[in-house]
CSV table of C-alpha atoms in Angstrom, one decimal:
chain,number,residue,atom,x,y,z
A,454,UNK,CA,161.9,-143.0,-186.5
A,455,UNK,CA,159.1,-143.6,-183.8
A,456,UNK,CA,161.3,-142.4,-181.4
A,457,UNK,CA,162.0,-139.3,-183.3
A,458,UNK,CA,157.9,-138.6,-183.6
A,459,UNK,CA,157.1,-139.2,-180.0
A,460,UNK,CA,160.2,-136.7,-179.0
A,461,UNK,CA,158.8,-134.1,-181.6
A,462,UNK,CA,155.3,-134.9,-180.1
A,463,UNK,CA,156.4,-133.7,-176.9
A,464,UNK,CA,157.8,-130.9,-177.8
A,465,UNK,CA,155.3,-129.2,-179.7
A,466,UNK,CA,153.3,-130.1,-176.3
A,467,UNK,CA,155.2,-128.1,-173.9
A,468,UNK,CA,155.1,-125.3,-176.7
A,469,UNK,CA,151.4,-125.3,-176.9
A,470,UNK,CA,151.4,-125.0,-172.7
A,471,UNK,CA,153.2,-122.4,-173.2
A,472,UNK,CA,151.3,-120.5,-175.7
A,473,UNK,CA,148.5,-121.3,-173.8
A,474,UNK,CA,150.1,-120.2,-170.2
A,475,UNK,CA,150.8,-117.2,-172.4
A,476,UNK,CA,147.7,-116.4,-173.7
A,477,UNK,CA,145.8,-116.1,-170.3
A,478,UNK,CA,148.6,-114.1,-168.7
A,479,UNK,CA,147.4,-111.5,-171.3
A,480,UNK,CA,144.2,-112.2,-170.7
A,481,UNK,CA,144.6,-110.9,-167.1
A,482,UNK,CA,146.6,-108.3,-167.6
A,483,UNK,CA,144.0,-106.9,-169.5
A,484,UNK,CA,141.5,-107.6,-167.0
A,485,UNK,CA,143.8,-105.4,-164.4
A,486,UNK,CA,144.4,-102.6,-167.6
A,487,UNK,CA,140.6,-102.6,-167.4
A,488,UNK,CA,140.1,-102.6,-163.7
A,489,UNK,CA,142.7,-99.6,-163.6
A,490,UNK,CA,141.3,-98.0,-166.3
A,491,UNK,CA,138.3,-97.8,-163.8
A,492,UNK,CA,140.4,-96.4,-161.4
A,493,UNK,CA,141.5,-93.4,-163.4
A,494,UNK,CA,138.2,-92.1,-164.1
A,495,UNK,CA,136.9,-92.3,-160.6
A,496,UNK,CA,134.9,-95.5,-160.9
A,497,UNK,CA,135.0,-98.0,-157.6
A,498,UNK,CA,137.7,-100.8,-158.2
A,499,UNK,CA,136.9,-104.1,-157.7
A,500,UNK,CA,140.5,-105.7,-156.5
A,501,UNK,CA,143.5,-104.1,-154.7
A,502,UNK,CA,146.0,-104.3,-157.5
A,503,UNK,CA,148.6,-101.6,-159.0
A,504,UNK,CA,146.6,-98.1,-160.5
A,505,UNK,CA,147.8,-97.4,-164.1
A,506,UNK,CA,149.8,-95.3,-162.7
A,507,UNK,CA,151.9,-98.1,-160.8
A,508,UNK,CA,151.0,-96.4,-157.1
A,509,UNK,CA,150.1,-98.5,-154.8
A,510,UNK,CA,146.1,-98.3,-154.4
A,511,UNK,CA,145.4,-97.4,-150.7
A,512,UNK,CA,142.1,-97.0,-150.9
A,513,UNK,CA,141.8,-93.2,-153.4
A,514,UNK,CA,141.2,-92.9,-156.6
A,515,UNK,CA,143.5,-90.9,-158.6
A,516,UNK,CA,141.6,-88.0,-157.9
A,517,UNK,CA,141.9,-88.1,-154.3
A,518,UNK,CA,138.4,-89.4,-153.3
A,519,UNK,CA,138.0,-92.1,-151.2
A,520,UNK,CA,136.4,-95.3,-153.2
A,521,UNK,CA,133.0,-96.7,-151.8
A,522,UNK,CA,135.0,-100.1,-150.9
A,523,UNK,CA,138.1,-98.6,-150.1
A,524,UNK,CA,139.5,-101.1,-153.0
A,525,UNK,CA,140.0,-104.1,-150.5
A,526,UNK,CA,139.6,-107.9,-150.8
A,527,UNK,CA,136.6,-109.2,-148.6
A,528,UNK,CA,138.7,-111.6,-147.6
A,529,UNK,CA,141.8,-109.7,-147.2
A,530,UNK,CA,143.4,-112.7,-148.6
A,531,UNK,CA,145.1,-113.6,-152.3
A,532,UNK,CA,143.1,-111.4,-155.0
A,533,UNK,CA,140.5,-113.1,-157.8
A,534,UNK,CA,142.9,-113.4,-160.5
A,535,UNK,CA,145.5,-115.5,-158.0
A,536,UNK,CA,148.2,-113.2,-157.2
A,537,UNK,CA,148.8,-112.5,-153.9
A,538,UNK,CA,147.4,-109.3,-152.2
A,539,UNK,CA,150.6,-107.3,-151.0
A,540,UNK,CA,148.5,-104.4,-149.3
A,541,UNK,CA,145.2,-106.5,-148.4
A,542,UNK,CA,145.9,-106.2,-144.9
A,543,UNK,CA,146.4,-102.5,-145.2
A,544,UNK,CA,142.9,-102.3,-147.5
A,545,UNK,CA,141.2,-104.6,-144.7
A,546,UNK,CA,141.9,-102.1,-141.9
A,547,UNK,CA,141.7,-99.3,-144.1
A,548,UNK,CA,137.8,-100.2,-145.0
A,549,UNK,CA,137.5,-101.0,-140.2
A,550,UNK,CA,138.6,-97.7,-140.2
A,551,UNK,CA,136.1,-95.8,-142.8
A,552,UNK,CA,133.0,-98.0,-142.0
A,553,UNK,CA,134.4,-96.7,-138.1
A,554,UNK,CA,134.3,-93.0,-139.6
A,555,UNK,CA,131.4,-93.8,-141.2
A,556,UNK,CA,129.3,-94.8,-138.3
A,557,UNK,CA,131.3,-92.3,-135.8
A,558,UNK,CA,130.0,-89.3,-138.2
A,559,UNK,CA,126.6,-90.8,-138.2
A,560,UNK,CA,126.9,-90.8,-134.3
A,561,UNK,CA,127.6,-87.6,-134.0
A,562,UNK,CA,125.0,-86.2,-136.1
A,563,UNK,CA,122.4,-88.2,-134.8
A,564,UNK,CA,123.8,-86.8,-131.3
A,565,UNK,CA,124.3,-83.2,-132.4
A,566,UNK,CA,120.3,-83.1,-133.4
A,567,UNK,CA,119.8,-84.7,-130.5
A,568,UNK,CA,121.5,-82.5,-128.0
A,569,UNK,CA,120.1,-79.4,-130.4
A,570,UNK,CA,116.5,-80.8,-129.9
A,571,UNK,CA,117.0,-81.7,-126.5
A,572,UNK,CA,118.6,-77.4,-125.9
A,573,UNK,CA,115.1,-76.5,-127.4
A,574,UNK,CA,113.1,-78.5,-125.5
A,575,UNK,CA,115.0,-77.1,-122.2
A,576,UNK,CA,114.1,-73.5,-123.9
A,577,UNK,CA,110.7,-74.1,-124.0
A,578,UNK,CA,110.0,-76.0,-120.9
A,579,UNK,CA,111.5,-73.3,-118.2
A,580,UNK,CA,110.8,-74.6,-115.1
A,581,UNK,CA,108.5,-71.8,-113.1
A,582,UNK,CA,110.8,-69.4,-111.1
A,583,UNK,CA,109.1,-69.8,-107.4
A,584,UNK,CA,109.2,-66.7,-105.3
A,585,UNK,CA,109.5,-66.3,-101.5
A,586,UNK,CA,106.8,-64.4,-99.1
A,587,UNK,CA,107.1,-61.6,-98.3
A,588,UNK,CA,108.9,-59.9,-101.0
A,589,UNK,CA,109.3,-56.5,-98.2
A,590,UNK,CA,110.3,-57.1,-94.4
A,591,UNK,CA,112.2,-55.4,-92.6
A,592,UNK,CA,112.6,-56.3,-88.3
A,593,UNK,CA,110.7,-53.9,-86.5
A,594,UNK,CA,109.3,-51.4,-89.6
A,595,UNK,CA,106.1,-51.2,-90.2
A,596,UNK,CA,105.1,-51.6,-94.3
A,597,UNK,CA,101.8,-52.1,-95.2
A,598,UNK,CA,99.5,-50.8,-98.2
A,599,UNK,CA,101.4,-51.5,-101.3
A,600,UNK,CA,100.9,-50.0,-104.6
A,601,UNK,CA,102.6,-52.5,-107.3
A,602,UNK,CA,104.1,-50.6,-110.8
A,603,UNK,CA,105.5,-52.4,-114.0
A,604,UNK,CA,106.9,-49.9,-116.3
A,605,UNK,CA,110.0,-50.6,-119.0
A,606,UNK,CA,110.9,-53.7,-118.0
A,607,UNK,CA,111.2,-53.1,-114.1
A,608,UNK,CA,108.3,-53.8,-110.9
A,609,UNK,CA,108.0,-51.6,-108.6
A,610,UNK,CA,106.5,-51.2,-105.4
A,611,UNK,CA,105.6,-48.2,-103.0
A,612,UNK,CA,104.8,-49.2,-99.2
A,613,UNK,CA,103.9,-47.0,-96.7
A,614,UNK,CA,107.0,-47.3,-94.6
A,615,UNK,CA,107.2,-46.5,-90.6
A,616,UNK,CA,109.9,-47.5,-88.7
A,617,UNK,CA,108.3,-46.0,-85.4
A,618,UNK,CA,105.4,-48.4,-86.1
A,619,UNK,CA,102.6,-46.0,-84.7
A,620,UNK,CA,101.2,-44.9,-88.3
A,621,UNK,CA,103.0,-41.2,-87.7
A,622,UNK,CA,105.2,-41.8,-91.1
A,623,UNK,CA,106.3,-39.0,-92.5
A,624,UNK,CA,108.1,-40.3,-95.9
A,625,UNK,CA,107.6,-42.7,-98.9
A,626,UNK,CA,110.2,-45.1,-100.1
A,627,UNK,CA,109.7,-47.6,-103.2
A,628,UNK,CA,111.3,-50.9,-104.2
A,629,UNK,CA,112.2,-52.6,-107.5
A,630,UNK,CA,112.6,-55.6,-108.9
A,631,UNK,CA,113.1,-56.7,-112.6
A,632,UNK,CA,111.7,-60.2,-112.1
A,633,UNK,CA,109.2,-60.0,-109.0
A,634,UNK,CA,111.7,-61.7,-107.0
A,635,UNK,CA,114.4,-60.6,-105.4
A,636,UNK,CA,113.6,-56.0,-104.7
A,637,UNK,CA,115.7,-53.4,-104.1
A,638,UNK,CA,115.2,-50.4,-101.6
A,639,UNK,CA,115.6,-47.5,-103.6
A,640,UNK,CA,115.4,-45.1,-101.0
A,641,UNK,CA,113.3,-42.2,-100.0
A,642,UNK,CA,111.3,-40.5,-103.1
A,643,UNK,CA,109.5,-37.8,-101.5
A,644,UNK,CA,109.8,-36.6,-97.6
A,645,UNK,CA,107.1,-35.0,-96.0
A,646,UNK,CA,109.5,-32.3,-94.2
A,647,UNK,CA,109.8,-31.0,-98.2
A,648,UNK,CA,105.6,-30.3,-97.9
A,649,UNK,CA,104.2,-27.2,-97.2
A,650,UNK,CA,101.2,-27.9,-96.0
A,651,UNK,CA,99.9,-30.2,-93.2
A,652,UNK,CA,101.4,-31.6,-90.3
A,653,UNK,CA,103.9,-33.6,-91.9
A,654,UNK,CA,102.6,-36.7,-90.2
A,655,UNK,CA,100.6,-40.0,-91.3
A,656,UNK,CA,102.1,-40.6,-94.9
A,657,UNK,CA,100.1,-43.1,-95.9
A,658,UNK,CA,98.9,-45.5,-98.9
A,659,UNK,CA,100.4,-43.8,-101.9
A,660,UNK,CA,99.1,-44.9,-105.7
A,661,UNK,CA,101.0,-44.0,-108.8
A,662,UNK,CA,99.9,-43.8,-112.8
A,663,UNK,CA,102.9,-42.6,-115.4
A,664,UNK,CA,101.1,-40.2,-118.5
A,665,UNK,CA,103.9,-38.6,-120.8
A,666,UNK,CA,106.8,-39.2,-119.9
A,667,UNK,CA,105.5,-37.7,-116.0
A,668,UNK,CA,105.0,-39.8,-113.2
A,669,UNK,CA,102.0,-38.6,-110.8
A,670,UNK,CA,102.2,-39.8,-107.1
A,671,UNK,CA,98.9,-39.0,-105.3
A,672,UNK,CA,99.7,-39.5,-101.3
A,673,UNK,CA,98.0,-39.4,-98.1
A,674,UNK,CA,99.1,-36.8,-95.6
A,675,UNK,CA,97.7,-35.5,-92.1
A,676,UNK,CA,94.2,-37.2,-93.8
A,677,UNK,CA,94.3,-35.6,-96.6
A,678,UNK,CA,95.5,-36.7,-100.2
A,679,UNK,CA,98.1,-34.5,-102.3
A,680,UNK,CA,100.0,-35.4,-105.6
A,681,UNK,CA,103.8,-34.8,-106.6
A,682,UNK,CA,105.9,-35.3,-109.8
A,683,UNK,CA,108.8,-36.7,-111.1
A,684,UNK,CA,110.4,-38.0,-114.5
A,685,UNK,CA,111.5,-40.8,-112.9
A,686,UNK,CA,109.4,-43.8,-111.0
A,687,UNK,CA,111.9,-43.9,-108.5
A,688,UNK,CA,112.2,-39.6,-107.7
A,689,UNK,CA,112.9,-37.4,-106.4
A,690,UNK,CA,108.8,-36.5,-106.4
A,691,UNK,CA,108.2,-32.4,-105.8
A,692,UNK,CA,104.9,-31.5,-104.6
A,693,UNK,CA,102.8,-30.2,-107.5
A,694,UNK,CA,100.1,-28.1,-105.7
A,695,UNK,CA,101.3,-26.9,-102.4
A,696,UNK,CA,98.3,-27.6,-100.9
A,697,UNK,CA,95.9,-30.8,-101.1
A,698,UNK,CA,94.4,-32.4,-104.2
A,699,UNK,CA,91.1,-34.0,-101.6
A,700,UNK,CA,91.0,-32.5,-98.1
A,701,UNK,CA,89.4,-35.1,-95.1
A,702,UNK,CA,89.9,-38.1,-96.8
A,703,UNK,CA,92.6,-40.7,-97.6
A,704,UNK,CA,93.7,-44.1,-99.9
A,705,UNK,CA,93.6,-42.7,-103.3
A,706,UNK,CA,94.1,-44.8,-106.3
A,707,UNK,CA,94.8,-43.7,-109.6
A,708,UNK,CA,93.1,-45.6,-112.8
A,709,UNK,CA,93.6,-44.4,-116.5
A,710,UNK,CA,91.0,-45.9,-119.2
A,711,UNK,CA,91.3,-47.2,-122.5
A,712,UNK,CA,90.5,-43.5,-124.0
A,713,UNK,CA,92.8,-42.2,-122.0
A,714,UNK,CA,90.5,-41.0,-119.3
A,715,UNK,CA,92.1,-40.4,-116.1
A,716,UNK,CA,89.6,-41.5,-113.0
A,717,UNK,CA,90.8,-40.4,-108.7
A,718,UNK,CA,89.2,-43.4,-106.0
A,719,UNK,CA,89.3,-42.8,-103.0
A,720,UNK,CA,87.8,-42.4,-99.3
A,721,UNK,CA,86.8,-44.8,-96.0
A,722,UNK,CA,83.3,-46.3,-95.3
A,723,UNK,CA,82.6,-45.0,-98.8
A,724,UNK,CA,84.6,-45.4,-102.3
A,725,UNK,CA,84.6,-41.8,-104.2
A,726,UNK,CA,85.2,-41.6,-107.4
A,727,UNK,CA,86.5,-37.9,-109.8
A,728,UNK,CA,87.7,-37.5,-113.1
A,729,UNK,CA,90.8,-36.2,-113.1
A,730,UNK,CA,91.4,-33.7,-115.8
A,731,UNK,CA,94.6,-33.5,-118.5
A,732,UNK,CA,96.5,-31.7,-116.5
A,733,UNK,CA,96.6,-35.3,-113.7
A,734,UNK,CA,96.7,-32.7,-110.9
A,735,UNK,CA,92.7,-31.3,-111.4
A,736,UNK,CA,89.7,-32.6,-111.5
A,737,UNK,CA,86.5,-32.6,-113.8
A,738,UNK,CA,83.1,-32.9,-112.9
A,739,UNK,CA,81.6,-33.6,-109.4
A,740,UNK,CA,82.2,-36.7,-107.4
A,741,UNK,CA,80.3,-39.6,-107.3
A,742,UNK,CA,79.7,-42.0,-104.8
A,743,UNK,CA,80.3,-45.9,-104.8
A,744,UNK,CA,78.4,-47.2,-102.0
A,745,UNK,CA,79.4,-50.9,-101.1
A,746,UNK,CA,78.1,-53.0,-98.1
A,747,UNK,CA,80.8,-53.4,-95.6
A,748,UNK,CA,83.3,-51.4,-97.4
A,749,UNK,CA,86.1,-50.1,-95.2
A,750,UNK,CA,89.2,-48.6,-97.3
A,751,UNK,CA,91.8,-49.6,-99.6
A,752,UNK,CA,89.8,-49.0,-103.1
A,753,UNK,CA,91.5,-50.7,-106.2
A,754,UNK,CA,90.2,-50.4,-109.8
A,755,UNK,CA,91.4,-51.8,-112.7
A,756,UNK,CA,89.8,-53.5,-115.8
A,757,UNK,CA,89.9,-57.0,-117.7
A,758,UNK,CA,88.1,-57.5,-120.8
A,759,UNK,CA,85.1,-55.0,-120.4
A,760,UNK,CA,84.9,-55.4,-116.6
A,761,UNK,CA,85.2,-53.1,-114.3
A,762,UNK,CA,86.8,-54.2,-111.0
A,763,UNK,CA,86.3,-52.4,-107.9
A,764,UNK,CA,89.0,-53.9,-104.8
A,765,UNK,CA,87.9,-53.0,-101.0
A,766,UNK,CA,89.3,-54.1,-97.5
A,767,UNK,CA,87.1,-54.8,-95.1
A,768,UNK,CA,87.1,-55.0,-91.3
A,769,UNK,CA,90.3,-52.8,-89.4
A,770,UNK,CA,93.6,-53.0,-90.1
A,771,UNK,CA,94.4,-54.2,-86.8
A,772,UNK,CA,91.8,-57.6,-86.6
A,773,UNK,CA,93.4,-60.7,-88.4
A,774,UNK,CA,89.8,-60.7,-90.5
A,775,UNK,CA,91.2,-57.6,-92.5
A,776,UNK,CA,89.9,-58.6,-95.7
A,777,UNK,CA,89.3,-57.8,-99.7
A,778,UNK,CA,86.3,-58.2,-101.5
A,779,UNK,CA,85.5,-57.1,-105.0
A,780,UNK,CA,82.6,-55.6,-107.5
A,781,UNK,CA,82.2,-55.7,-110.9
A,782,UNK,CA,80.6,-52.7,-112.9
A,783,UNK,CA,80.2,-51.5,-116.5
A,784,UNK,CA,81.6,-48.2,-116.6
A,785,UNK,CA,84.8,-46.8,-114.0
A,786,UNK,CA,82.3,-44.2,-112.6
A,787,UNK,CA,79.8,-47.3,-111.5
A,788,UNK,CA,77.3,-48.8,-110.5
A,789,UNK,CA,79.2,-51.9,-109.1
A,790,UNK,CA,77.8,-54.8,-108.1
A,791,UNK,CA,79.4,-56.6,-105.1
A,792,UNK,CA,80.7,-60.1,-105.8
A,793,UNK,CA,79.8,-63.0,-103.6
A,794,UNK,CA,83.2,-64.3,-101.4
A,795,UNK,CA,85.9,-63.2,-100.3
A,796,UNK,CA,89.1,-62.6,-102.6
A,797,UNK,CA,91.9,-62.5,-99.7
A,798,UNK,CA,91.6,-63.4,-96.3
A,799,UNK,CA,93.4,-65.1,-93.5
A,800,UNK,CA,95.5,-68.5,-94.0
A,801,UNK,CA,96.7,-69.8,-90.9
A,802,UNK,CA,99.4,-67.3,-89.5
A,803,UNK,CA,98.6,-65.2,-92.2
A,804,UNK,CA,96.4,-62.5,-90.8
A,805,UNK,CA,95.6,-59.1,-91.6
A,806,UNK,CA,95.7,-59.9,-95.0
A,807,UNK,CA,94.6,-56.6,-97.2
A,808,UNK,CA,94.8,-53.0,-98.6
A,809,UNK,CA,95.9,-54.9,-102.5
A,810,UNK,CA,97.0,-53.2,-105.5
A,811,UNK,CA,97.2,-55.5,-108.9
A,812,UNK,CA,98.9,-55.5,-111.8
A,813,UNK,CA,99.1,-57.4,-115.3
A,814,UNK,CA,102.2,-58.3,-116.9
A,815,UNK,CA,101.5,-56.3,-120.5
A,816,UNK,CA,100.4,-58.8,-123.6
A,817,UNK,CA,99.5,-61.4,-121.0
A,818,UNK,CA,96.6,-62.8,-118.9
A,819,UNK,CA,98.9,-63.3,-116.3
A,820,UNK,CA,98.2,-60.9,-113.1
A,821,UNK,CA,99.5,-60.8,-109.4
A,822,UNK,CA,97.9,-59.0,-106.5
A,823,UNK,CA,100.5,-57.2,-103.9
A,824,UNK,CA,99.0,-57.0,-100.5
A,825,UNK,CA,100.2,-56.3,-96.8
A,826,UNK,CA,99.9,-59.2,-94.1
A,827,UNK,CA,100.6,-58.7,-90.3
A,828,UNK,CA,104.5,-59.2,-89.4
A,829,UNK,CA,105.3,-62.9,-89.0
A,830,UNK,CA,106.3,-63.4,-86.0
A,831,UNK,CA,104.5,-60.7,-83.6
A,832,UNK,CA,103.3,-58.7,-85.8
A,833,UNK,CA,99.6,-56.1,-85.4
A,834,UNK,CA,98.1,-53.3,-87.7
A,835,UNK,CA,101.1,-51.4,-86.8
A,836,UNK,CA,104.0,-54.1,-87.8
A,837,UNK,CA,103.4,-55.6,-91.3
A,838,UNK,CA,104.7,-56.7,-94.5
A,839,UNK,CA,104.1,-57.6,-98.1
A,840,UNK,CA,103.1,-60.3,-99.8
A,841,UNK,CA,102.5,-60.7,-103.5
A,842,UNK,CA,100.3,-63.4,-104.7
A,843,UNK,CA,99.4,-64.8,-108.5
A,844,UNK,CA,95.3,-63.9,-109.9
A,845,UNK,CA,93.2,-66.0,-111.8
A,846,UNK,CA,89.8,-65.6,-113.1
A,847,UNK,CA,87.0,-68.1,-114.1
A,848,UNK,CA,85.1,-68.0,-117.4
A,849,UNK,CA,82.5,-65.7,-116.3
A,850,UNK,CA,84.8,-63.2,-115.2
A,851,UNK,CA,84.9,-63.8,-111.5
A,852,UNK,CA,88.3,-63.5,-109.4
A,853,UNK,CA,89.2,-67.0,-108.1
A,854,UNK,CA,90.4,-66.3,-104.2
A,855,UNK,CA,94.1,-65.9,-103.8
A,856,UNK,CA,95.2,-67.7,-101.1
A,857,UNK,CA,97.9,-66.5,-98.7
A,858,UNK,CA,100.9,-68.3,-98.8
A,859,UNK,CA,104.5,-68.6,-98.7
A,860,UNK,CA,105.3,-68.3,-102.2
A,861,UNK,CA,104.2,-67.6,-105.6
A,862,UNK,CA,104.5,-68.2,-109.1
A,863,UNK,CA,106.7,-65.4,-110.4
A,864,UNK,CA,106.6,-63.9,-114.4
């Protein structure tokens, strides 16, 4: 009989066990139901068992997005609820390579604004473009007096040209550049042997001004000044007269106001000024006279602001002290006041530095001056080149002195 109750005893125990083994099997199961459950809606799971579905989780949900832990153990080793991790290798490499995505795509981001930053900064911080002296030489030709053009997007400039190097030139050529660097001879635009009048000889110091659509070209010839056309800045230029414009005198430059009023410089020992009438090829009213101390030839005008600046050479074209000066006045028809200093002169071999034409880049403040210098080596009055050189003025208007040099600072 005892026996009996201790046998029965230890039977119901093992059943109990059982029921109790049982009961937290369930228990789990419905942890993992849960858990999947999760899954199947797009939640993060939290272990790397089955998906209700029974497909192996490899990191998705059943929607196809990637979970945030890529549904690995931390450990990689058996799971929470103590059955073995089958893929937990697989999840642990899986979640290396995502965090590896991860940071890669952070990377390259961070690198791609980076570079884009680094593109714009480039943009905006162009280094200068520095620009060789002088920007016309040719061995054994003479070119001197340079008038400097920008029109439409191109520079141009007009020399007097003489290969004989004795000042008995008898035609005009022009250059052109689009960034003041590297020019272009574009050949002769107007030959003397196609004028009428004069002896064909001493073509000299040409100045040019474009006015609808026509370009005007007033010229020395024989010492006197004429003036041909052409739609085109770089010719063919007719003459527009057949006889002179100015008998006896020479060096014209052309200026055109802000109201559109056209004004003819002009002359040696003494700057002349005329209004020139609609028509560019007339005048109106009598001339005036611009008397200036030391004044030899070359007159410039142009205006800054509400300045009126009046350019001069001083000295002959065949010392090494050919020079420019400058005076200010408050109207293009005068007075002018000369300006203490001197705006170009000699630097080193640089010598004969004068007759200048200037220019200003439109929608800027930024102007160069395009001047002749005596031919490096060997060269004299009659053997010369051109230079160009950048212009900067002070606060009260006064022209800071360009220096001659070897280079400039190009637009």
């Amino acid at each position: 009989m005892k026996t009996n109750i201790i046998l029965l005893l230890f039977i119901s125990g093992i059943h109990l066990a059982c029921a109790n083994g049982n009961s937290s099997d369930t228990s789990g199961s419905e942890t993992d139901n849960e858990q999947n459950d999760a899954d199947s809606d797009g939640d993060s799971d939290t272990d790397s068992d089955s998906d209700s579905d029974g497909d192996s989780d490899s990191g998705g949900d059943s929607d196809g997005d990637s979970d945030t832990d890529a549904d690995s153990d931390t450990d990689g080793d058996t799971d929470t609820d103590g059955d073995s991790d089958s893929d937990g290798d697989a999840d642990a490499d899986t979640q290396t390579d995502s965090a590896s995505e991860n940071a890669n795509d952070t990377d390259d981001g961070t690198d791609s604004a980076s570079n884009s930053d680094s593109a714009e900064e480039t943009d905006n911080d162009t280094e200068p473009v520095v620009a060789e002296n002088p920007v016309i030489s040719v061995l054994n030709e003479d070119n001197a007096d340079p008038e400097i053009m920008y029109y439409d997007g191109m520079y141009y400039i007009y020399p007097t040209t003489c290969p004989t190097r004795d000042w008995l030139s008898t035609y005009f050529k022009v250059y052109s550049s689009f960034d003041m660097v590297t020019w272009e001879d574009r050949g002769i635009i107007l030959d003397s042997k196609n004028i009428s009048w004069g002896n064909r000889t001493k073509a000299w110091a040409p100045t040019i001004q474009e006015k609808d659509g026509v370009f005007y070209f007033y010229f020395c010839l024989n010492h006197n000044i004429g003036v041909a056309t052409s739609a085109s800045p770089t010719g063919p230029f007719v003459d527009a007269l057949g006889h002179p414009l100015v008998e006896g005198h020479i060096d014209p430059d052309v200026f055109i106001d802000d109201d559109g009023q056209a004004y003819l410089y002009y002359g040696q020992t003494t700057p002349r000024v005329r209004k020139l009438a609609a028509d560019m090829i007339s005048f109106e009213g009598s001339e005036v006279l611009l008397p200036t101390d030391n004044f030899r030839e070359g007159v410039y005008v142009f205006k800054r602001d509400d300045r009126y600046y009046m350019m001069g050479s001083e000295n002959d074209a065949r010392d090494e002290t050919y020079q420019v000066t400058y005076s200010i006045g408050t109207g293009p028809m005068g007075p002018f006041v000369k300006q203490p200093g001197l705006f170009l002169s000699k630097n080193g071999n640089m010598v004969g530095t004068g007759h200048n034409s200037v220019i200003q880049i439109p929608g800027t403040d930024n102007w160069f001056t395009a001047y002749h210098r005596h031919f490096i080596p060997g060269g004299g009055g009659q053997y010369r080149e051109v230079c160009i050189q950048n212009m900067t003025f002070n606060e009260d208007g006064a022209i800071a002195s360009a220096i001659p040099g070897e280079t400039f600072v190009a637009p």
